Amino acid sequence: MQYNQHFKLAIAPMMDWTDRHCRYFHRQLSRRALLYTEMVVADAILHGDRARLLGFHPDEHPVALQLGGSEPEKLAEAAAIAAGFGYDEVNLNVGCPSDRVQSGTFGACLMKQPALVGACVAAMKATCIVPVTVKCRLGVDDQDTGPALDALADAVFAAGADALWVHARKAWLEGLSPKENRDVPPLDYPRVYRLKQRLPDRFIGINGGIGTLAEASAHLSHVDGVMLGRAAYHQPAMLAGADRLIFGEACAPVALGDVVAAMAGYAAAHIERGGRLAHVTRHMVGLCHGLPGARRFRQILSSEATRPGAGPEVLLRAFAAVDQGAADKAA
């Protein structure tokens, strides 16, 4: 299959956020969006608890694993393991600016080593039976984003990458925190558009500061895919319209009440296995954003879901505080 026929919309990998519970929740809102894991370091997969690191619910498909690393042999082995777990894609992180990533010589600092990134992709492609993709920045520090992004793109596609997702900001490895790197460097969407114009036969996706499905749709006039990040996490109800607005499916709107019911059942099963309600509901506090009763919904989840012994009835009670008529129209 051609990558660009299926993955027009993705939910970005976000550390501490896009865990398996978050992904299952997002899947209730969109059946088509590609969901990404948090970044997992290749060494952790090779030496750690693979079931914990890589396990996911079958309903999460299509789901992609994001890998961190810079050693081709280790990445190749980790990618093969991930494919064996059933992931639909393996993605290499060339965009994270955090200190711990830099100390491991991977993430955004790899923008300075396109040949090494290409070697990593080639090694992963040699062992991995699913698409291998890369997520990068426009460049780092004082790099000129013209040649820097072109060099990275040319290297990964020459190595066989199936797609390149570009966060349309530079990363500043010196002087800015990881949080500041998500907001302070200016967005430059036209630079990503120009990359697509130069490489019309390659899948180019865009990420960074995209806040609505309408904005996502507008970007799709210029690139092949759009990746939503914090907006989708903080206002997840927007995803309820994604299959209709982005993928053109003639489907009924997703009802938030149905989503809550599904998540209550999922939470009950998680608790039965020894988990806690808050593991699930911490990703749901923004579900009713903008609706009458949303504040009470957030309060109940924030205060009661964390209590020992809390069960799915807390989630149902929280949603009962929301104006049900408004919730029915939210999608």
mmCIF file of C-alpha atoms in Angstrom:
data_model
loop_
_atom_site.group_PDB
_atom_site.id
_atom_site.type_symbol
_atom_site.label_atom_id
_atom_site.label_comp_id
_atom_site.label_asym_id
_atom_site.label_seq_id
_atom_site.Cartn_x
_atom_site.Cartn_y
_atom_site.Cartn_z
ATOM 1 C CA MET A 1 0.000 0.000 0.000
ATOM 2 C CA GLN A 2 1.076 3.573 -0.539
ATOM 3 C CA TYR A 3 1.702 5.372 2.709
ATOM 4 C CA ASN A 4 -0.032 8.581 1.633
ATOM 5 C CA GLN A 5 -3.305 6.849 0.877
ATOM 6 C CA HIS A 6 -3.926 6.139 4.522
ATOM 7 C CA PHE A 7 -2.154 8.479 6.909
ATOM 8 C CA LYS A 8 -3.432 11.973 6.159
ATOM 9 C CA LEU A 9 -3.927 12.724 9.851
ATOM 10 C CA ALA A 10 -1.766 11.641 12.779
ATOM 11 C CA ILE A 11 -1.614 12.353 16.499
ATOM 12 C CA ALA A 12 1.930 13.289 17.444
ATOM 13 C CA PRO A 13 4.151 11.306 19.798
ATOM 14 C CA MET A 14 4.173 13.219 23.091
ATOM 15 C CA MET A 15 6.275 12.179 26.064
ATOM 16 C CA ASP A 16 4.262 11.384 29.203
ATOM 17 C CA TRP A 17 1.018 11.825 27.259
ATOM 18 C CA THR A 18 0.479 9.414 24.368
ATOM 19 C CA ASP A 19 0.623 6.214 26.376
ATOM 20 C CA ARG A 20 -1.581 3.236 25.587
ATOM 21 C CA HIS A 21 -4.545 4.622 27.563
ATOM 22 C CA CYS A 22 -4.400 7.940 25.736
ATOM 23 C CA ARG A 23 -4.203 6.181 22.389
ATOM 24 C CA TYR A 24 -7.189 3.955 23.158
ATOM 25 C CA PHE A 25 -9.148 7.073 24.132
ATOM 26 C CA HIS A 26 -8.224 8.890 20.922
ATOM 27 C CA ARG A 27 -9.202 5.818 18.928
ATOM 28 C CA GLN A 28 -12.750 6.095 20.265
ATOM 29 C CA LEU A 29 -12.933 9.537 18.639
ATOM 30 C CA SER A 30 -11.366 8.692 15.264
ATOM 31 C CA ARG A 31 -11.124 5.299 13.612
ATOM 32 C CA ARG A 32 -8.731 6.572 10.919
ATOM 33 C CA ALA A 33 -6.125 8.851 12.522
ATOM 34 C CA LEU A 34 -2.653 7.345 12.877
ATOM 35 C CA LEU A 35 -1.707 7.194 16.562
ATOM 36 C CA TYR A 36 1.873 7.461 17.781
ATOM 37 C CA THR A 37 3.419 6.101 20.945
ATOM 38 C CA GLU A 38 5.662 8.112 23.169
ATOM 39 C CA MET A 39 9.289 7.873 22.094
ATOM 40 C CA VAL A 40 10.874 4.620 23.274
ATOM 41 C CA VAL A 41 14.653 4.334 23.289
ATOM 42 C CA ALA A 42 15.991 1.407 21.273
ATOM 43 C CA ASP A 43 18.202 0.243 24.148
ATOM 44 C CA ALA A 44 15.157 -0.005 26.405
ATOM 45 C CA ILE A 45 13.480 -2.360 23.936
ATOM 46 C CA LEU A 46 16.582 -4.493 23.572
ATOM 47 C CA HIS A 47 17.171 -4.852 27.314
ATOM 48 C CA GLY A 48 13.899 -3.951 29.063
ATOM 49 C CA ASP A 49 10.365 -5.221 29.630
ATOM 50 C CA ARG A 50 9.084 -5.403 26.073
ATOM 51 C CA ALA A 51 5.515 -6.240 27.015
ATOM 52 C CA ARG A 52 5.319 -3.095 29.145
ATOM 53 C CA LEU A 53 7.130 -0.882 26.644
ATOM 54 C CA LEU A 54 5.482 -2.112 23.460
ATOM 55 C CA GLY A 55 2.147 -3.612 24.445
ATOM 56 C CA PHE A 56 -0.995 -2.019 23.026
ATOM 57 C CA HIS A 57 -4.687 -2.769 22.587
ATOM 58 C CA PRO A 58 -5.668 -4.233 19.186
ATOM 59 C CA ASP A 59 -8.232 -1.453 18.769
ATOM 60 C CA GLU A 60 -5.433 1.121 18.598
ATOM 61 C CA HIS A 61 -4.609 0.276 14.963
ATOM 62 C CA PRO A 62 -3.312 2.056 12.982
ATOM 63 C CA VAL A 63 -0.583 2.726 15.544
ATOM 64 C CA ALA A 64 3.074 3.683 15.103
ATOM 65 C CA LEU A 65 6.018 3.231 17.433
ATOM 66 C CA GLN A 66 8.475 6.109 17.697
ATOM 67 C CA LEU A 67 12.042 5.021 18.363
ATOM 68 C CA GLY A 68 14.917 7.025 19.782
ATOM 69 C CA GLY A 69 18.519 6.131 19.053
ATOM 70 C CA SER A 70 21.460 6.709 16.755
ATOM 71 C CA GLU A 71 23.089 3.289 16.412
ATOM 72 C CA PRO A 72 21.902 1.596 13.207
ATOM 73 C CA GLU A 73 22.262 -1.985 14.417
ATOM 74 C CA LYS A 74 20.331 -1.368 17.626
ATOM 75 C CA LEU A 75 17.599 0.563 15.818
ATOM 76 C CA ALA A 76 17.309 -2.210 13.244
ATOM 77 C CA GLU A 77 16.846 -4.837 15.947
ATOM 78 C CA ALA A 78 14.353 -2.705 17.861
ATOM 79 C CA ALA A 79 12.377 -1.969 14.682
ATOM 80 C CA ALA A 80 12.136 -5.664 13.875
ATOM 81 C CA ILE A 81 10.895 -6.387 17.386
ATOM 82 C CA ALA A 82 8.298 -3.620 17.086
ATOM 83 C CA ALA A 83 7.057 -4.981 13.782
ATOM 84 C CA GLY A 84 6.718 -8.360 15.454
ATOM 85 C CA PHE A 85 4.491 -6.775 18.100
ATOM 86 C CA GLY A 86 2.163 -5.661 15.307
ATOM 87 C CA TYR A 87 2.881 -1.944 14.918
ATOM 88 C CA ASP A 88 1.802 -0.424 11.611
ATOM 89 C CA GLU A 89 4.836 1.857 11.341
ATOM 90 C CA VAL A 90 8.161 2.537 13.033
ATOM 91 C CA ASN A 91 9.287 6.161 13.232
ATOM 92 C CA LEU A 92 12.744 7.517 14.041
ATOM 93 C CA ASN A 93 12.906 10.578 16.283
ATOM 94 C CA VAL A 94 15.126 13.301 14.804
ATOM 95 C CA GLY A 95 13.288 16.164 16.466
ATOM 96 C CA CYS A 96 13.252 15.906 20.264
ATOM 97 C CA PRO A 97 15.392 18.660 21.870
ATOM 98 C CA SER A 98 15.449 17.440 25.464
ATOM 99 C CA ASP A 99 18.707 17.286 27.430
ATOM 100 C CA ARG A 100 18.460 13.553 28.028
ATOM 101 C CA VAL A 101 18.033 12.942 24.303
ATOM 102 C CA GLN A 102 21.032 15.121 23.452
ATOM 103 C CA SER A 103 23.178 13.274 25.978
ATOM 104 C CA GLY A 104 22.381 10.069 24.102
ATOM 105 C CA THR A 105 23.334 11.666 20.766
ATOM 106 C CA PHE A 106 19.926 11.290 19.187
ATOM 107 C CA GLY A 107 16.791 13.328 18.684
ATOM 108 C CA ALA A 108 17.131 16.804 17.174
ATOM 109 C CA CYS A 109 20.909 16.849 17.324
ATOM 110 C CA LEU A 110 20.871 14.236 14.538
ATOM 111 C CA MET A 111 19.793 17.018 12.180
ATOM 112 C CA LYS A 112 23.528 17.777 12.077
ATOM 113 C CA GLN A 113 24.319 14.239 10.878
ATOM 114 C CA PRO A 114 22.066 13.414 7.916
ATOM 115 C CA ALA A 115 24.348 10.625 6.709
ATOM 116 C CA LEU A 116 24.038 8.871 10.075
ATOM 117 C CA VAL A 117 20.262 9.268 9.991
ATOM 118 C CA GLY A 118 20.251 7.740 6.524
ATOM 119 C CA ALA A 119 22.313 4.806 7.788
ATOM 120 C CA CYS A 120 19.835 4.313 10.639
ATOM 121 C CA VAL A 121 16.884 4.309 8.244
ATOM 122 C CA ALA A 122 18.590 1.899 5.858
ATOM 123 C CA ALA A 123 19.324 -0.512 8.701
ATOM 124 C CA MET A 124 15.732 -0.328 9.958
ATOM 125 C CA LYS A 125 14.342 -0.885 6.464
ATOM 126 C CA ALA A 126 16.504 -3.977 6.076
ATOM 127 C CA THR A 127 14.912 -5.689 9.092
ATOM 128 C CA CYS A 128 11.446 -4.124 9.347
ATOM 129 C CA ILE A 129 8.421 -5.331 7.382
ATOM 130 C CA VAL A 130 6.325 -2.213 8.048
ATOM 131 C CA PRO A 131 6.857 1.398 6.881
ATOM 132 C CA VAL A 132 9.831 3.222 8.376
ATOM 133 C CA THR A 133 9.449 6.977 8.746
ATOM 134 C CA VAL A 134 11.308 9.921 10.262
ATOM 135 C CA LYS A 135 10.123 12.911 12.295
ATOM 136 C CA CYS A 136 12.441 15.924 12.291
ATOM 137 C CA ARG A 137 12.705 19.686 12.768
ATOM 138 C CA LEU A 138 13.568 22.315 10.173
ATOM 139 C CA GLY A 139 17.080 22.402 11.589
ATOM 140 C CA VAL A 140 18.915 23.087 14.822
ATOM 141 C CA ASP A 141 20.651 26.119 16.299
ATOM 142 C CA ASP A 142 22.335 28.239 13.628
ATOM 143 C CA GLN A 143 21.700 25.866 10.741
ATOM 144 C CA ASP A 144 20.242 27.369 7.571
ATOM 145 C CA THR A 145 16.898 25.604 7.280
ATOM 146 C CA GLY A 146 17.189 25.544 3.505
ATOM 147 C CA PRO A 147 20.126 23.161 3.081
ATOM 148 C CA ALA A 148 19.693 21.526 6.514
ATOM 149 C CA LEU A 149 16.193 20.212 5.853
ATOM 150 C CA ASP A 150 16.991 19.292 2.260
ATOM 151 C CA ALA A 151 20.048 17.311 3.321
ATOM 152 C CA LEU A 152 18.096 15.404 5.955
ATOM 153 C CA ALA A 153 15.209 14.684 3.585
ATOM 154 C CA ASP A 154 17.481 13.541 0.774
ATOM 155 C CA ALA A 155 19.402 11.237 3.097
ATOM 156 C CA VAL A 156 16.368 9.506 4.578
ATOM 157 C CA PHE A 157 14.545 9.049 1.289
ATOM 158 C CA ALA A 158 17.689 7.733 -0.394
ATOM 159 C CA ALA A 159 17.840 5.197 2.437
ATOM 160 C CA GLY A 160 14.278 4.070 1.767
ATOM 161 C CA ALA A 161 12.170 6.055 4.257
ATOM 162 C CA ASP A 162 8.461 5.862 3.534
ATOM 163 C CA ALA A 163 7.625 9.319 4.910
ATOM 164 C CA LEU A 164 9.090 12.397 6.546
ATOM 165 C CA TRP A 165 7.101 14.287 9.156
ATOM 166 C CA VAL A 166 8.449 17.795 9.749
ATOM 167 C CA HIS A 167 7.838 19.889 12.858
ATOM 168 C CA ALA A 168 7.904 23.314 11.218
ATOM 169 C CA ARG A 169 10.232 24.912 13.773
ATOM 170 C CA LYS A 170 13.920 24.879 14.440
ATOM 171 C CA ALA A 171 15.163 23.300 17.644
ATOM 172 C CA TRP A 172 17.553 25.331 19.750
ATOM 173 C CA LEU A 173 19.723 22.885 21.656
ATOM 174 C CA GLU A 174 21.449 25.700 23.524
ATOM 175 C CA GLY A 175 19.483 28.378 25.329
ATOM 176 C CA LEU A 176 15.949 26.991 25.226
ATOM 177 C CA SER A 177 14.263 24.365 27.372
ATOM 178 C CA PRO A 178 12.295 21.526 25.741
ATOM 179 C CA LYS A 179 9.081 23.356 26.682
ATOM 180 C CA GLU A 180 10.313 26.598 25.121
ATOM 181 C CA ASN A 181 11.336 24.691 22.009
ATOM 182 C CA ARG A 182 7.676 23.859 21.453
ATOM 183 C CA ASP A 183 6.664 27.533 21.323
ATOM 184 C CA VAL A 184 9.528 30.022 21.023
ATOM 185 C CA PRO A 185 11.149 29.164 17.667
ATOM 186 C CA PRO A 186 8.872 30.646 14.989
ATOM 187 C CA LEU A 187 6.784 28.400 12.794
ATOM 188 C CA ASP A 188 7.720 28.294 9.132
ATOM 189 C CA TYR A 189 5.069 26.290 7.310
ATOM 190 C CA PRO A 190 6.114 27.581 3.864
ATOM 191 C CA ARG A 191 9.520 25.904 4.307
ATOM 192 C CA VAL A 192 7.761 22.540 4.610
ATOM 193 C CA TYR A 193 5.576 23.352 1.615
ATOM 194 C CA ARG A 194 8.708 24.066 -0.432
ATOM 195 C CA LEU A 195 10.156 20.708 0.573
ATOM 196 C CA LYS A 196 7.028 19.024 -0.753
ATOM 197 C CA GLN A 197 7.257 21.019 -3.983
ATOM 198 C CA ARG A 198 10.844 19.838 -4.419
ATOM 199 C CA LEU A 199 9.931 16.229 -3.618
ATOM 200 C CA PRO A 200 6.460 15.818 -5.140
ATOM 201 C CA ASP A 201 6.586 12.012 -5.138
ATOM 202 C CA ARG A 202 7.558 11.680 -1.490
ATOM 203 C CA PHE A 203 5.240 11.731 1.525
ATOM 204 C CA ILE A 204 5.809 14.946 3.475
ATOM 205 C CA GLY A 205 3.776 15.559 6.619
ATOM 206 C CA ILE A 206 3.620 18.732 8.689
ATOM 207 C CA ASN A 207 3.447 19.277 12.454
ATOM 208 C CA GLY A 208 3.630 22.209 14.858
ATOM 209 C CA GLY A 209 1.061 24.668 16.192
ATOM 210 C CA ILE A 210 -1.897 23.256 14.259
ATOM 211 C CA GLY A 211 -4.957 23.906 16.381
ATOM 212 C CA THR A 212 -8.070 22.818 14.475
ATOM 213 C CA LEU A 213 -9.261 20.384 11.837
ATOM 214 C CA ALA A 214 -9.933 23.346 9.571
ATOM 215 C CA GLU A 215 -6.266 24.322 9.811
ATOM 216 C CA ALA A 216 -5.287 20.715 9.180
ATOM 217 C CA SER A 217 -7.453 20.591 6.075
ATOM 218 C CA ALA A 218 -5.857 23.787 4.759
ATOM 219 C CA HIS A 219 -2.367 22.310 5.167
ATOM 220 C CA LEU A 220 -3.422 19.281 3.145
ATOM 221 C CA SER A 221 -3.566 21.542 0.107
ATOM 222 C CA HIS A 222 0.235 21.769 0.368
ATOM 223 C CA VAL A 223 1.468 18.543 1.996
ATOM 224 C CA ASP A 224 0.426 14.906 2.270
ATOM 225 C CA GLY A 225 -0.273 14.627 5.980
ATOM 226 C CA VAL A 226 -0.948 16.687 9.086
ATOM 227 C CA MET A 227 0.089 15.795 12.614
ATOM 228 C CA LEU A 228 -1.826 17.271 15.552
ATOM 229 C CA GLY A 229 -0.173 17.487 18.949
ATOM 230 C CA ARG A 230 -1.155 19.456 22.030
ATOM 231 C CA ALA A 231 -4.394 20.758 20.515
ATOM 232 C CA ALA A 232 -5.688 17.214 20.095
ATOM 233 C CA TYR A 233 -4.589 16.310 23.594
ATOM 234 C CA HIS A 234 -6.137 19.306 25.355
ATOM 235 C CA GLN A 235 -9.295 19.436 23.197
ATOM 236 C CA PRO A 236 -9.714 15.833 22.083
ATOM 237 C CA ALA A 237 -13.357 16.230 21.045
ATOM 238 C CA MET A 238 -12.091 17.834 17.838
ATOM 239 C CA LEU A 239 -11.075 14.338 16.738
ATOM 240 C CA ALA A 240 -14.720 13.289 16.692
ATOM 241 C CA GLY A 241 -15.093 15.049 13.352
ATOM 242 C CA ALA A 242 -11.809 13.903 11.827
ATOM 243 C CA ASP A 243 -13.051 10.897 9.883
ATOM 244 C CA ARG A 244 -15.674 13.004 8.132
ATOM 245 C CA LEU A 245 -13.730 16.235 7.638
ATOM 246 C CA ILE A 246 -10.260 14.873 6.858
ATOM 247 C CA PHE A 247 -10.903 11.428 5.411
ATOM 248 C CA GLY A 248 -14.244 12.211 3.761
ATOM 249 C CA GLU A 249 -16.111 9.319 5.302
ATOM 250 C CA ALA A 250 -19.890 9.431 5.254
ATOM 251 C CA CYS A 251 -20.150 8.445 8.892
ATOM 252 C CA ALA A 252 -22.373 9.600 11.708
ATOM 253 C CA PRO A 253 -20.838 12.028 14.197
ATOM 254 C CA VAL A 254 -19.135 10.367 17.142
ATOM 255 C CA ALA A 255 -21.232 10.955 20.258
ATOM 256 C CA LEU A 256 -19.236 11.946 23.323
ATOM 257 C CA GLY A 257 -21.563 9.872 25.478
ATOM 258 C CA ASP A 258 -20.580 6.775 23.510
ATOM 259 C CA VAL A 259 -16.919 7.647 23.975
ATOM 260 C CA VAL A 260 -17.364 8.002 27.734
ATOM 261 C CA ALA A 261 -19.235 4.690 27.925
ATOM 262 C CA ALA A 262 -16.473 2.930 26.004
ATOM 263 C CA MET A 263 -13.818 4.447 28.242
ATOM 264 C CA ALA A 264 -15.722 3.457 31.377
ATOM 265 C CA GLY A 265 -15.655 -0.152 30.211
ATOM 266 C CA TYR A 266 -11.977 0.115 29.313
ATOM 267 C CA ALA A 267 -11.194 1.655 32.714
ATOM 268 C CA ALA A 268 -13.069 -1.135 34.507
ATOM 269 C CA ALA A 269 -10.935 -3.731 32.721
ATOM 270 C CA HIS A 270 -7.766 -1.784 33.532
ATOM 271 C CA ILE A 271 -8.711 -1.592 37.209
ATOM 272 C CA GLU A 272 -9.508 -5.313 37.230
ATOM 273 C CA ARG A 273 -5.918 -5.943 36.085
ATOM 274 C CA GLY A 274 -4.573 -3.894 38.998
ATOM 275 C CA GLY A 275 -4.499 -0.444 37.405
ATOM 276 C CA ARG A 276 -5.986 2.808 38.642
ATOM 277 C CA LEU A 277 -8.782 4.911 37.206
ATOM 278 C CA ALA A 278 -6.558 7.995 37.001
ATOM 279 C CA HIS A 279 -4.213 6.209 34.589
ATOM 280 C CA VAL A 280 -7.060 6.424 32.075
ATOM 281 C CA THR A 281 -8.969 9.552 33.023
ATOM 282 C CA ARG A 282 -5.953 11.877 33.216
ATOM 283 C CA HIS A 283 -6.062 11.962 29.418
ATOM 284 C CA MET A 284 -9.777 12.786 29.335
ATOM 285 C CA VAL A 285 -10.048 16.001 31.339
ATOM 286 C CA GLY A 286 -10.292 18.137 28.195
ATOM 287 C CA LEU A 287 -12.957 16.040 26.485
ATOM 288 C CA CYS A 288 -15.797 18.447 27.251
ATOM 289 C CA HIS A 289 -13.831 21.638 26.628
ATOM 290 C CA GLY A 290 -16.174 24.533 25.875
ATOM 291 C CA LEU A 291 -19.355 22.715 26.864
ATOM 292 C CA PRO A 292 -21.661 23.752 29.717
ATOM 293 C CA GLY A 293 -20.573 21.701 32.717
ATOM 294 C CA ALA A 294 -17.016 21.169 31.468
ATOM 295 C CA ARG A 295 -15.530 22.774 34.554
ATOM 296 C CA ARG A 296 -17.396 20.377 36.839
ATOM 297 C CA PHE A 297 -16.362 17.455 34.609
ATOM 298 C CA ARG A 298 -12.726 18.426 35.056
ATOM 299 C CA GLN A 299 -13.117 18.943 38.796
ATOM 300 C CA ILE A 300 -14.628 15.510 39.393
ATOM 301 C CA LEU A 301 -11.978 13.727 37.348
ATOM 302 C CA SER A 302 -9.124 15.699 38.879
ATOM 303 C CA SER A 303 -10.226 15.278 42.481
ATOM 304 C CA GLU A 304 -12.016 11.944 42.631
ATOM 305 C CA ALA A 305 -10.407 9.739 39.990
ATOM 306 C CA THR A 306 -7.112 9.814 41.870
ATOM 307 C CA ARG A 307 -8.596 8.457 45.105
ATOM 308 C CA PRO A 308 -7.803 4.866 46.103
ATOM 309 C CA GLY A 309 -10.526 2.521 44.932
ATOM 310 C CA ALA A 310 -12.029 4.965 42.428
ATOM 311 C CA GLY A 311 -13.982 3.153 39.738
ATOM 312 C CA PRO A 312 -15.519 3.935 36.353
ATOM 313 C CA GLU A 313 -18.644 5.312 38.021
ATOM 314 C CA VAL A 314 -16.580 8.453 38.733
ATOM 315 C CA LEU A 315 -16.152 9.015 35.011
ATOM 316 C CA LEU A 316 -19.853 8.454 34.360
ATOM 317 C CA ARG A 317 -20.803 10.861 37.152
ATOM 318 C CA ALA A 318 -18.419 13.477 35.798
ATOM 319 C CA PHE A 319 -19.965 13.270 32.353
ATOM 320 C CA ALA A 320 -23.465 13.477 33.835
ATOM 321 C CA ALA A 321 -22.532 16.995 34.996
ATOM 322 C CA VAL A 322 -22.165 18.099 31.359
ATOM 323 C CA ASP A 323 -25.093 19.486 29.365
ATOM 324 C CA GLN A 324 -26.094 16.368 27.462
ATOM 325 C CA GLY A 325 -27.724 18.219 24.604
ATOM 326 C CA ALA A 326 -24.590 20.240 24.010
ATOM 327 C CA ALA A 327 -22.474 17.084 24.250
ATOM 328 C CA ASP A 328 -24.607 15.404 21.578
ATOM 329 C CA LYS A 329 -23.904 18.307 19.226
ATOM 330 C CA ALA A 330 -20.201 18.607 20.037
ATOM 331 C CA ALA A 331 -18.977 16.559 17.078
#
